[in-house]
Short mmCIF file of C-alpha atoms and ligand atoms in Angstrom, two decimals:
data_model
loop_
_atom_site.label_atom_id
_atom_site.label_comp_id
_atom_site.label_asym_id
_atom_site.label_seq_id
_atom_site.Cartn_x
_atom_site.Cartn_y
_atom_site.Cartn_z
CA MET A 1 -27.10 -37.19 11.08
CA SER A 2 -25.47 -33.77 11.38
CA GLU A 3 -27.48 -30.90 12.92
CA GLN A 4 -25.98 -28.44 10.44
CA THR A 5 -28.50 -26.33 8.49
CA ARG A 6 -26.54 -25.67 5.29
CA PHE A 7 -23.78 -27.70 3.71
CA LEU A 8 -21.45 -25.24 2.04
CA LEU A 9 -18.45 -25.96 -0.13
CA ASN A 10 -15.50 -23.60 -0.59
CA GLU A 11 -14.83 -21.88 -3.90
CA SER A 12 -11.90 -24.23 -4.31
CA ASP A 13 -14.32 -27.20 -4.23
CA LEU A 14 -15.97 -26.05 -7.46
CA PRO A 15 -15.53 -28.98 -9.88
CA LYS A 16 -12.64 -28.63 -12.32
CA PHE A 17 -14.27 -31.04 -14.79
CA TRP A 18 -17.70 -31.66 -16.24
CA TYR A 19 -18.83 -35.28 -16.15
CA ASN A 20 -19.81 -36.78 -19.49
CA VAL A 21 -22.17 -39.70 -18.89
CA MET A 22 -21.75 -40.87 -22.49
CA ALA A 23 -18.37 -42.37 -21.47
CA ASP A 24 -20.07 -44.73 -19.00
CA SER A 25 -23.34 -45.27 -20.82
CA PRO A 26 -24.29 -48.96 -21.02
CA VAL A 27 -26.60 -48.15 -23.95
CA ALA A 28 -25.16 -47.37 -27.37
CA PRO A 29 -25.91 -43.82 -28.52
CA ASN A 30 -28.33 -43.42 -31.43
CA PRO A 31 -27.28 -41.33 -34.41
CA VAL A 32 -28.35 -37.69 -34.76
CA LEU A 33 -29.96 -37.16 -38.18
CA ARG A 34 -30.32 -34.30 -40.64
CA PRO A 35 -33.97 -33.22 -40.84
CA ASP A 36 -33.91 -33.01 -44.68
CA THR A 37 -32.25 -36.33 -45.62
CA LEU A 38 -32.67 -38.27 -42.35
CA GLU A 39 -29.02 -39.30 -42.76
CA PRO A 40 -26.56 -38.95 -39.84
CA VAL A 41 -25.43 -35.36 -39.35
CA THR A 42 -21.90 -34.27 -40.16
CA PRO A 43 -19.98 -31.56 -38.26
CA ASP A 44 -20.59 -29.12 -41.21
CA PHE A 45 -24.35 -29.37 -40.73
CA LEU A 46 -24.01 -28.66 -37.01
CA SER A 47 -21.40 -25.92 -37.53
CA VAL A 48 -24.03 -23.66 -39.09
CA LEU A 49 -25.67 -23.58 -35.68
CA PHE A 50 -22.96 -24.25 -33.09
CA PRO A 51 -19.28 -23.40 -32.55
CA MET A 52 -16.86 -26.29 -33.11
CA GLU A 53 -15.87 -26.63 -29.46
CA LEU A 54 -19.50 -27.35 -28.46
CA ILE A 55 -19.92 -29.77 -31.38
CA MET A 56 -16.87 -31.68 -30.14
CA GLN A 57 -18.37 -31.79 -26.66
CA GLU A 58 -21.68 -32.98 -28.12
CA VAL A 59 -20.10 -36.06 -29.67
CA SER A 60 -17.38 -36.62 -27.05
CA THR A 61 -17.00 -39.93 -25.26
CA GLU A 62 -14.33 -38.60 -22.85
CA GLN A 63 -15.45 -39.21 -19.28
CA TYR A 64 -14.36 -35.78 -18.03
CA ILE A 65 -13.93 -32.48 -19.84
CA GLU A 66 -11.96 -29.72 -18.18
CA ILE A 67 -13.83 -26.54 -17.27
CA PRO A 68 -11.69 -23.61 -18.52
CA GLU A 69 -10.29 -21.42 -15.73
CA GLU A 70 -11.93 -18.26 -17.13
CA LEU A 71 -15.29 -19.99 -16.94
CA ARG A 72 -14.70 -21.32 -13.43
CA LYS A 73 -14.05 -17.74 -12.32
CA ILE A 74 -17.52 -16.76 -13.54
CA TYR A 75 -19.15 -19.84 -12.02
CA LYS A 76 -17.65 -18.70 -8.70
CA LEU A 77 -19.96 -15.67 -8.73
CA TYR A 78 -22.64 -18.06 -7.46
CA ARG A 79 -21.19 -21.57 -7.23
CA PRO A 80 -21.07 -23.82 -5.29
CA PRO A 81 -24.67 -23.29 -4.13
CA PRO A 82 -25.70 -24.76 -0.78
CA LEU A 83 -27.20 -28.15 -0.05
CA LEU A 84 -29.90 -27.83 2.59
CA PRO A 85 -31.65 -30.41 4.72
CA ALA A 86 -35.38 -29.61 4.54
CA ARG A 87 -35.83 -30.21 8.27
CA ARG A 88 -38.86 -27.97 8.65
CA LEU A 89 -40.57 -29.73 5.75
CA GLU A 90 -39.72 -33.14 7.25
CA LYS A 91 -41.28 -31.99 10.52
CA ALA A 92 -44.40 -30.66 8.79
CA LEU A 93 -44.81 -34.02 7.03
CA GLY A 94 -44.02 -35.99 10.20
CA THR A 95 -41.78 -38.26 8.17
CA PRO A 96 -38.78 -40.31 9.30
CA ALA A 97 -37.26 -39.60 5.85
CA HIS A 98 -34.39 -37.14 5.53
CA ILE A 99 -34.98 -34.68 2.72
CA TYR A 100 -32.15 -32.63 1.17
CA TYR A 101 -32.26 -30.11 -1.64
CA LYS A 102 -29.59 -28.55 -3.80
CA TYR A 103 -30.59 -24.93 -4.36
CA GLU A 104 -29.78 -23.66 -7.85
CA GLY A 105 -32.06 -20.62 -7.39
CA VAL A 106 -29.11 -18.68 -5.91
CA SER A 107 -27.66 -18.07 -9.38
CA PRO A 108 -28.00 -14.48 -10.63
CA ALA A 109 -30.69 -15.47 -13.14
CA GLY A 110 -32.52 -17.54 -10.50
CA SER A 111 -32.06 -21.07 -11.87
CA HIS A 112 -29.58 -23.75 -12.97
CA LYS A 113 -29.63 -22.42 -16.54
CA PRO A 114 -26.51 -20.16 -16.18
CA ASN A 115 -24.37 -23.30 -15.73
CA THR A 116 -24.66 -23.94 -19.46
CA ALA A 117 -25.49 -20.39 -20.62
CA ILE A 118 -22.13 -19.11 -19.39
CA ALA A 119 -20.32 -22.08 -20.95
CA GLN A 120 -22.09 -21.69 -24.29
CA ALA A 121 -21.48 -17.93 -24.42
CA PHE A 122 -17.81 -18.56 -23.60
CA TYR A 123 -17.27 -21.16 -26.36
CA ASN A 124 -19.13 -19.01 -28.88
CA LYS A 125 -16.91 -16.06 -28.01
CA VAL A 126 -13.79 -18.20 -28.34
CA GLY A 127 -15.09 -19.49 -31.70
CA GLY A 128 -15.54 -15.94 -33.04
CA THR A 129 -19.36 -15.73 -32.82
CA LYS A 130 -20.73 -12.18 -32.54
CA ALA A 131 -24.45 -12.87 -32.01
CA LEU A 132 -26.68 -15.69 -30.73
CA THR A 133 -30.32 -16.60 -31.16
CA THR A 134 -32.36 -18.72 -28.79
CA GLU A 135 -35.88 -19.55 -27.66
CA THR A 136 -37.30 -19.36 -24.19
CA GLY A 137 -40.50 -20.72 -22.69
CA ALA A 138 -41.12 -19.35 -19.23
CA GLY A 139 -38.07 -17.09 -19.51
CA GLN A 140 -35.53 -18.74 -17.20
CA TRP A 141 -33.31 -19.87 -20.06
CA GLY A 142 -33.53 -16.56 -21.91
CA SER A 143 -32.66 -14.71 -18.70
CA ALA A 144 -29.59 -16.88 -18.11
CA LEU A 145 -28.36 -16.53 -21.68
CA ALA A 146 -29.00 -12.76 -21.71
CA MET A 147 -26.81 -12.41 -18.63
CA ALA A 148 -24.10 -14.68 -20.07
CA CYS A 149 -24.08 -12.95 -23.48
CA LYS A 150 -23.55 -9.58 -21.82
CA MET A 151 -20.57 -11.01 -19.93
CA PHE A 152 -18.94 -12.04 -23.21
CA ASP A 153 -20.17 -9.08 -25.25
CA LEU A 154 -22.39 -11.10 -27.61
CA ASP A 155 -25.67 -9.84 -29.10
CA LEU A 156 -28.73 -11.96 -28.34
CA GLU A 157 -32.16 -12.40 -29.96
CA VAL A 158 -34.67 -14.32 -27.83
CA TYR A 159 -37.82 -15.88 -29.30
CA MET A 160 -40.14 -16.13 -26.30
CA VAL A 161 -43.27 -18.31 -26.46
CA LYS A 162 -46.10 -15.78 -26.90
CA VAL A 163 -48.24 -17.00 -24.02
CA SER A 164 -45.32 -16.60 -21.60
CA TYR A 165 -44.31 -13.26 -23.14
CA ASN A 166 -47.77 -11.99 -22.23
CA GLN A 167 -47.96 -13.70 -18.83
CA LYS A 168 -44.44 -12.84 -17.67
CA PRO A 169 -43.50 -9.26 -18.53
CA TYR A 170 -40.86 -9.16 -15.81
CA ARG A 171 -38.89 -11.99 -17.38
CA ARG A 172 -38.92 -10.07 -20.67
CA ILE A 173 -37.69 -6.93 -18.90
CA PHE A 174 -35.00 -8.95 -17.12
CA MET A 175 -33.64 -10.10 -20.51
CA GLN A 176 -33.89 -6.59 -21.94
CA THR A 177 -31.99 -5.25 -18.93
CA PHE A 178 -29.08 -7.37 -20.13
CA GLY A 179 -29.45 -5.95 -23.63
CA ALA A 180 -31.26 -8.88 -25.30
CA GLN A 181 -33.86 -8.32 -28.01
CA VAL A 182 -36.97 -10.28 -27.04
CA TYR A 183 -39.76 -11.22 -29.50
CA ALA A 184 -43.13 -12.89 -28.87
CA SER A 185 -43.07 -16.11 -30.91
CA PRO A 186 -44.51 -16.79 -33.45
CA THR A 187 -43.19 -13.51 -34.88
CA GLY A 188 -43.38 -11.88 -38.28
CA ARG A 189 -39.56 -12.00 -38.44
CA THR A 190 -39.21 -15.51 -39.89
CA ASN A 191 -40.75 -17.41 -42.79
CA TYR A 192 -42.00 -20.02 -40.39
CA GLY A 193 -43.48 -17.49 -37.94
CA ARG A 194 -45.22 -15.62 -40.78
CA SER A 195 -46.72 -18.85 -42.15
CA LEU A 196 -48.19 -19.67 -38.73
CA LEU A 197 -49.56 -16.16 -38.18
CA GLU A 198 -51.29 -16.29 -41.57
CA GLN A 199 -53.15 -19.42 -40.46
CA ASP A 200 -53.88 -18.10 -36.96
CA PRO A 201 -52.92 -14.58 -35.86
CA ASP A 202 -53.60 -15.64 -32.24
CA ASN A 203 -51.28 -18.65 -32.30
CA PRO A 204 -50.12 -18.87 -28.61
CA GLY A 205 -46.75 -20.31 -29.62
CA SER A 206 -44.89 -23.30 -28.25
CA LEU A 207 -41.31 -24.15 -27.42
CA GLY A 208 -41.07 -26.20 -30.66
CA ILE A 209 -42.16 -23.16 -32.70
CA ALA A 210 -39.83 -20.75 -30.88
CA ILE A 211 -36.91 -23.15 -31.44
CA SER A 212 -37.75 -23.23 -35.16
CA GLU A 213 -37.72 -19.44 -35.37
CA ALA A 214 -34.41 -19.10 -33.51
CA VAL A 215 -32.87 -21.85 -35.67
CA GLU A 216 -34.18 -20.26 -38.89
CA VAL A 217 -32.67 -16.88 -37.99
CA ALA A 218 -29.27 -18.42 -37.23
CA ALA A 219 -29.29 -20.80 -40.22
CA THR A 220 -30.13 -18.02 -42.69
CA SER A 221 -27.74 -15.43 -41.21
CA GLY A 222 -24.84 -16.40 -43.48
CA GLY A 223 -22.73 -17.28 -40.45
CA ALA A 224 -23.35 -13.98 -38.63
CA LYS A 225 -25.41 -15.62 -35.87
CA LYS A 226 -25.24 -18.95 -34.09
CA TYR A 227 -27.96 -20.72 -32.14
CA SER A 228 -27.98 -21.75 -28.51
CA LEU A 229 -30.22 -24.36 -26.84
CA GLY A 230 -30.86 -24.47 -23.08
CA SER A 231 -31.52 -28.20 -22.64
CA VAL A 232 -31.79 -31.60 -24.39
CA LEU A 233 -28.34 -31.78 -26.04
CA ASN A 234 -25.47 -33.81 -24.56
CA HIS A 235 -23.18 -30.81 -24.07
CA VAL A 236 -25.90 -28.88 -22.22
CA LEU A 237 -26.59 -31.78 -19.86
CA MET A 238 -22.86 -32.20 -19.31
CA HIS A 239 -22.43 -28.53 -18.31
CA GLN A 240 -25.05 -29.13 -15.62
CA SER A 241 -23.06 -32.00 -14.08
CA VAL A 242 -21.45 -29.51 -11.66
CA ILE A 243 -24.72 -29.75 -9.68
CA GLY A 244 -24.44 -33.47 -8.99
CA GLU A 245 -20.67 -33.45 -8.49
CA GLU A 246 -21.06 -30.82 -5.78
CA ALA A 247 -24.08 -32.60 -4.28
CA LEU A 248 -22.03 -35.80 -3.92
CA LYS A 249 -19.48 -33.91 -1.81
CA GLN A 250 -22.17 -32.12 0.17
CA MET A 251 -24.07 -35.33 0.95
CA ASP A 252 -20.78 -36.69 2.20
CA MET A 253 -20.45 -33.64 4.48
CA ALA A 254 -23.95 -34.42 5.75
CA GLY A 255 -22.84 -38.00 6.44
CA GLU A 256 -25.60 -39.53 4.30
CA TYR A 257 -26.04 -40.99 0.82
CA PRO A 258 -29.33 -40.60 -1.07
CA ASP A 259 -31.65 -43.55 -1.62
CA VAL A 260 -33.45 -41.50 -4.21
CA VAL A 261 -32.43 -38.48 -6.33
CA ILE A 262 -35.25 -36.45 -7.85
CA GLY A 263 -35.42 -33.73 -10.50
CA CYS A 264 -38.10 -32.20 -12.69
CA THR A 265 -37.76 -32.60 -16.44
CA GLY A 266 -38.50 -30.24 -19.32
CA GLY A 267 -35.73 -31.18 -21.72
CA GLY A 268 -33.74 -33.03 -19.06
CA SER A 269 -30.89 -30.69 -18.13
CA ASN A 270 -31.36 -30.02 -14.42
CA PHE A 271 -32.35 -33.63 -13.79
CA ALA A 272 -29.27 -34.90 -15.62
CA GLY A 273 -27.17 -32.29 -13.82
CA ILE A 274 -28.00 -33.68 -10.40
CA ALA A 275 -28.62 -37.32 -11.35
CA TYR A 276 -25.89 -38.35 -13.82
CA PRO A 277 -23.02 -38.19 -11.30
CA PHE A 278 -25.16 -40.46 -9.06
CA LEU A 279 -25.85 -42.68 -12.09
CA ARG A 280 -22.08 -43.00 -12.51
CA GLU A 281 -21.86 -44.13 -8.87
CA ASN A 282 -24.60 -46.71 -9.57
CA LEU A 283 -22.89 -47.97 -12.73
CA LYS A 284 -19.29 -47.90 -11.54
CA ASN A 285 -19.23 -48.02 -7.76
CA GLY A 286 -22.05 -50.35 -6.76
CA GLN A 287 -24.43 -47.71 -5.40
CA ARG A 288 -28.16 -48.35 -5.83
CA THR A 289 -29.73 -44.90 -5.75
CA ARG A 290 -33.11 -44.64 -7.45
CA LEU A 291 -33.14 -41.80 -9.99
CA LEU A 292 -36.57 -40.29 -10.44
CA ALA A 293 -37.52 -37.85 -13.20
CA VAL A 294 -40.74 -35.88 -12.68
CA GLU A 295 -42.78 -34.36 -15.48
CA PRO A 296 -46.19 -32.64 -15.69
CA SER A 297 -49.16 -34.82 -16.62
CA ALA A 298 -50.12 -32.17 -19.21
CA SER A 299 -46.92 -32.81 -21.21
CA PRO A 300 -45.86 -36.35 -20.27
CA SER A 301 -43.16 -37.25 -22.80
CA LEU A 302 -41.35 -39.80 -20.60
CA THR A 303 -44.38 -41.57 -19.16
CA LYS A 304 -46.76 -41.41 -22.14
CA GLY A 305 -44.58 -40.56 -25.15
CA THR A 306 -42.95 -43.01 -27.55
CA PHE A 307 -39.18 -43.64 -27.67
CA THR A 308 -38.54 -42.99 -31.34
CA PHE A 309 -36.88 -40.65 -33.84
CA ASP A 310 -38.53 -37.23 -34.03
CA TYR A 311 -37.78 -33.67 -35.03
CA GLY A 312 -36.53 -31.44 -32.22
CA ASP A 313 -38.59 -28.47 -33.45
CA THR A 314 -41.94 -27.89 -35.07
CA ALA A 315 -40.70 -26.62 -38.46
CA LYS A 316 -38.30 -29.59 -38.84
CA MET A 317 -35.20 -27.42 -39.17
CA GLY A 318 -33.06 -28.75 -36.34
CA PRO A 319 -31.64 -32.28 -35.99
CA VAL A 320 -33.78 -35.42 -35.65
CA VAL A 321 -32.98 -37.51 -32.58
CA LYS A 322 -34.25 -40.66 -30.90
CA MET A 323 -36.10 -39.58 -27.78
CA HIS A 324 -39.30 -39.92 -25.80
CA THR A 325 -41.66 -37.69 -27.71
CA LEU A 326 -45.28 -36.61 -27.86
CA GLY A 327 -44.78 -35.60 -31.52
CA HIS A 328 -43.08 -32.41 -32.71
CA GLY A 329 -46.48 -30.88 -33.60
CA PHE A 330 -47.80 -31.33 -30.05
CA VAL A 331 -48.61 -28.02 -28.36
CA PRO A 332 -49.33 -28.31 -24.64
CA PRO A 333 -52.34 -26.33 -23.46
CA SER A 334 -51.78 -22.68 -22.54
CA ILE A 335 -53.67 -23.26 -19.30
CA HIS A 336 -50.79 -25.39 -18.09
CA ALA A 337 -48.92 -22.99 -15.78
CA GLY A 338 -46.17 -25.28 -14.59
CA GLY A 339 -43.62 -24.89 -17.40
CA LEU A 340 -41.91 -28.03 -18.74
CA ARG A 341 -43.79 -27.96 -22.02
CA TYR A 342 -41.30 -29.39 -24.51
CA HIS A 343 -42.65 -32.22 -26.72
CA GLY A 344 -39.48 -34.33 -26.43
CA MET A 345 -36.76 -35.21 -23.94
CA ALA A 346 -32.97 -35.42 -23.94
CA PRO A 347 -31.89 -38.47 -26.00
CA SER A 348 -29.54 -39.74 -23.26
CA MET A 349 -32.26 -39.55 -20.60
CA SER A 350 -34.79 -41.13 -22.93
CA ALA A 351 -32.44 -44.04 -23.54
CA PHE A 352 -31.74 -44.46 -19.81
CA VAL A 353 -35.47 -44.46 -18.99
CA ASP A 354 -35.97 -47.03 -21.75
CA ALA A 355 -33.15 -49.15 -20.28
CA GLY A 356 -34.66 -48.97 -16.76
CA LEU A 357 -31.76 -46.95 -15.31
CA ILE A 358 -34.00 -43.96 -14.55
CA ASP A 359 -37.64 -43.99 -13.37
CA ALA A 360 -40.20 -41.40 -14.42
CA VAL A 361 -43.51 -40.17 -13.00
CA ALA A 362 -45.99 -37.50 -14.08
CA VAL A 363 -47.73 -35.17 -11.62
CA PRO A 364 -50.78 -32.94 -12.14
CA GLN A 365 -50.44 -29.20 -11.78
CA LYS A 366 -52.72 -28.57 -8.79
CA ALA A 367 -50.82 -31.13 -6.69
CA THR A 368 -47.61 -29.47 -7.89
CA PHE A 369 -48.63 -26.02 -6.66
CA GLU A 370 -49.94 -27.52 -3.41
CA ALA A 371 -46.46 -28.99 -2.85
CA ALA A 372 -44.83 -25.68 -3.81
CA ILE A 373 -46.83 -23.83 -1.17
CA GLN A 374 -46.19 -26.46 1.47
CA PHE A 375 -42.47 -26.15 0.72
CA ALA A 376 -42.57 -22.34 0.78
CA HIS A 377 -44.33 -22.36 4.17
CA ALA A 378 -41.78 -24.72 5.66
CA GLU A 379 -38.52 -23.60 4.03
CA GLY A 380 -39.21 -19.95 3.12
CA ILE A 381 -38.43 -20.21 -0.61
CA VAL A 382 -41.12 -19.79 -3.27
CA PRO A 383 -40.01 -22.41 -5.77
CA ALA A 384 -40.22 -22.18 -9.56
CA PRO A 385 -43.31 -24.05 -10.81
CA GLU A 386 -40.98 -26.31 -12.81
CA SER A 387 -38.93 -27.26 -9.74
CA SER A 388 -42.14 -27.80 -7.77
CA HIS A 389 -42.75 -30.99 -9.75
CA ALA A 390 -39.65 -32.39 -8.06
CA ILE A 391 -40.91 -31.15 -4.68
CA ARG A 392 -44.23 -32.96 -5.23
CA ALA A 393 -42.39 -36.21 -5.88
CA ALA A 394 -40.04 -35.67 -2.91
CA ILE A 395 -43.07 -35.17 -0.63
CA GLU A 396 -44.70 -38.36 -2.02
CA GLU A 397 -41.46 -40.26 -1.28
CA ALA A 398 -41.32 -38.84 2.25
CA LEU A 399 -44.96 -39.78 2.89
CA ASP A 400 -44.38 -43.26 1.51
CA ALA A 401 -41.41 -43.64 3.88
CA LYS A 402 -43.68 -42.50 6.72
CA ALA A 403 -46.39 -45.02 5.79
CA LYS A 404 -43.76 -47.78 5.76
CA ASP A 405 -41.98 -46.37 8.84
CA GLU A 406 -38.77 -46.38 6.89
CA LYS A 407 -35.76 -44.11 7.05
CA ARG A 408 -35.16 -42.91 3.52
CA VAL A 409 -32.69 -40.30 2.29
CA ILE A 410 -34.20 -38.13 -0.41
CA LEU A 411 -32.27 -35.58 -2.47
CA PHE A 412 -33.94 -33.27 -4.95
CA ASN A 413 -32.82 -30.47 -7.17
CA LEU A 414 -34.50 -27.15 -6.47
CA SER A 415 -33.67 -25.87 -9.94
CA GLY A 416 -34.93 -22.31 -9.47
CA HIS A 417 -36.90 -19.82 -7.46
CA GLY A 418 -40.37 -18.73 -8.51
CA ASN A 419 -40.15 -15.00 -7.80
CA PHE A 420 -41.09 -14.15 -11.39
CA ASP A 421 -43.88 -16.73 -11.48
CA MET A 422 -46.46 -14.82 -9.48
CA ALA A 423 -49.09 -14.99 -12.26
CA ALA A 424 -49.04 -18.80 -11.98
CA TYR A 425 -49.21 -18.63 -8.18
CA ASP A 426 -52.04 -16.11 -8.47
CA SER A 427 -54.00 -18.55 -10.67
CA TYR A 428 -53.49 -21.29 -8.13
CA LEU A 429 -54.33 -19.15 -5.09
CA SER A 430 -57.46 -17.73 -6.69
CA GLY A 431 -58.70 -21.22 -7.56
CA LYS A 432 -58.44 -20.72 -11.32
CA LEU A 433 -55.85 -23.38 -11.95
CA GLU A 434 -57.27 -26.65 -13.24
CA ASP A 435 -55.79 -30.04 -13.75
CA TYR A 436 -55.50 -30.80 -17.38
CA GLU A 437 -55.82 -34.39 -18.48
CA TYR A 438 -53.18 -35.81 -20.77
CA PRO A 439 -54.43 -34.85 -24.24
CA ALA A 440 -54.22 -38.33 -25.76
CA GLU A 441 -56.01 -37.40 -29.01
CA ASP A 442 -53.68 -34.46 -29.73
CA VAL A 443 -50.69 -36.69 -29.13
CA GLU A 444 -52.12 -39.42 -31.34
CA ALA A 445 -52.53 -36.86 -34.14
CA ALA A 446 -49.01 -35.49 -33.62
CA MET A 447 -47.51 -39.00 -33.68
CA LYS A 448 -48.74 -39.47 -37.26
CA GLU A 449 -46.20 -36.85 -38.36
CA LEU A 450 -43.07 -38.68 -37.17
CA PRO A 451 -40.17 -38.96 -39.63
CA GLN A 452 -39.83 -42.34 -41.36
CA VAL A 453 -36.29 -43.28 -40.41
CA ASN A 454 -34.72 -46.35 -42.07
CA LEU A 455 -31.24 -46.82 -40.71
CA PRO A 456 -29.07 -49.74 -41.76
CA ALA A 457 -29.25 -52.48 -39.10
C1 PLP B 1 -36.35 -23.50 -13.02
C2 PLP B 1 -36.45 -24.51 -14.11
N1 PLP B 1 -36.33 -25.80 -13.80
C3 PLP B 1 -36.40 -26.75 -14.75
C4 PLP B 1 -36.64 -26.44 -16.07
C5 PLP B 1 -36.74 -27.54 -17.06
O1 PLP B 1 -35.68 -27.62 -17.95
P1 PLP B 1 -34.63 -28.78 -17.88
O2 PLP B 1 -35.40 -30.07 -17.95
O3 PLP B 1 -33.77 -28.58 -19.05
O4 PLP B 1 -33.90 -28.64 -16.60
C6 PLP B 1 -36.78 -25.11 -16.45
C7 PLP B 1 -37.05 -24.79 -17.86
O5 PLP B 1 -37.04 -23.72 -18.33
C8 PLP B 1 -36.67 -24.12 -15.45
O6 PLP B 1 -36.80 -22.83 -15.75
#
């Protein structure tokens, strides 16, 4: 093993292509359905929301799609980020395992989200879009898209889940600094938001609701605004593949190959970003790396949800897809501080978990913050609460290797820093954070509202 502390690639090593796992997928893709008719979508339905170039990427089965030169130049502002061996953490754990992390927190917005935000802003600009709408939960996605929209001179409206809007004023200000208009969702600006506020003026919001508002604004704008999503969709996951492609080269520089690759999962994009290039190596080149997705036990779509067709948003305005879901009406508790609150999961990831190509575990939030602090003490980075789910699982793997006296090579994606997440850290440090049991009854109720899909066999 090399003694080097950081494995750095040159600018010229930045991938020239995104990897599209759909080309190598051993499971047939399921159709994407219209929410009104539950019939397969056509490009015209999607073109209300997305520019044509992204729609083509969404349905593409090409193995590689070229990254335009103009976009690569912007990626080079922060890519390729380093791969670091977590030697101090290994020492603190006393493990024979070798732990590596790919650090996406070095991007200007502090997470992996710019990898797709910049690409989506670029293709919207090329397609003639003037303004975008989006949702954001904890604010990382909104921050990335605000930065990217400014680079391409696009207006942006962000519907931010109300509980996060109140807990994270600095994320809101970050977005506003880049000229975005940020609203606490549910808002009085949409029919759907108004209907929810009439029932409950204190509705804390959810990602599903914020998506519905952003979709409603774009869909009723007469073509003036398009919508942008920060996870879940095939094209978004594909844009993130630069993470894994670089990590493959960096692991090679380190002279090791991972036995396990770990990422946290909200909608699946950072996990897919690091893991799908390794999945390709498993499928095509005989590697046997275990791919491990980590979710919070308060919102456990992969480990406790059902793999079925469901609406992507609460108001049933966006497409219906087959995914692991807790039900589109499921609202995770506001006390859950660890992010990752979406009710569903990327369809490709859901299918791969179902097919046994990817494993999934759920971790409780106190253990997640404990791992975050242990990591910060050893490595000096305060991780995003979302990413800390991956750290928890990486530590468990390292301790398991120790118990079995086994050398194991562990790679995880550190998808962002937590410098704007001090309110969540404060809750943990002051002992206010509680573990929240999986709300089985709420999920059972939400599952009664699934769409009745009857596709021809
Ligand atoms: C830092 C960070 N990591 C991970 C996620 C989860 O999203 P995804 O599963 O799409 O990577 C988020 C979501 O906002 C995030 O901010």
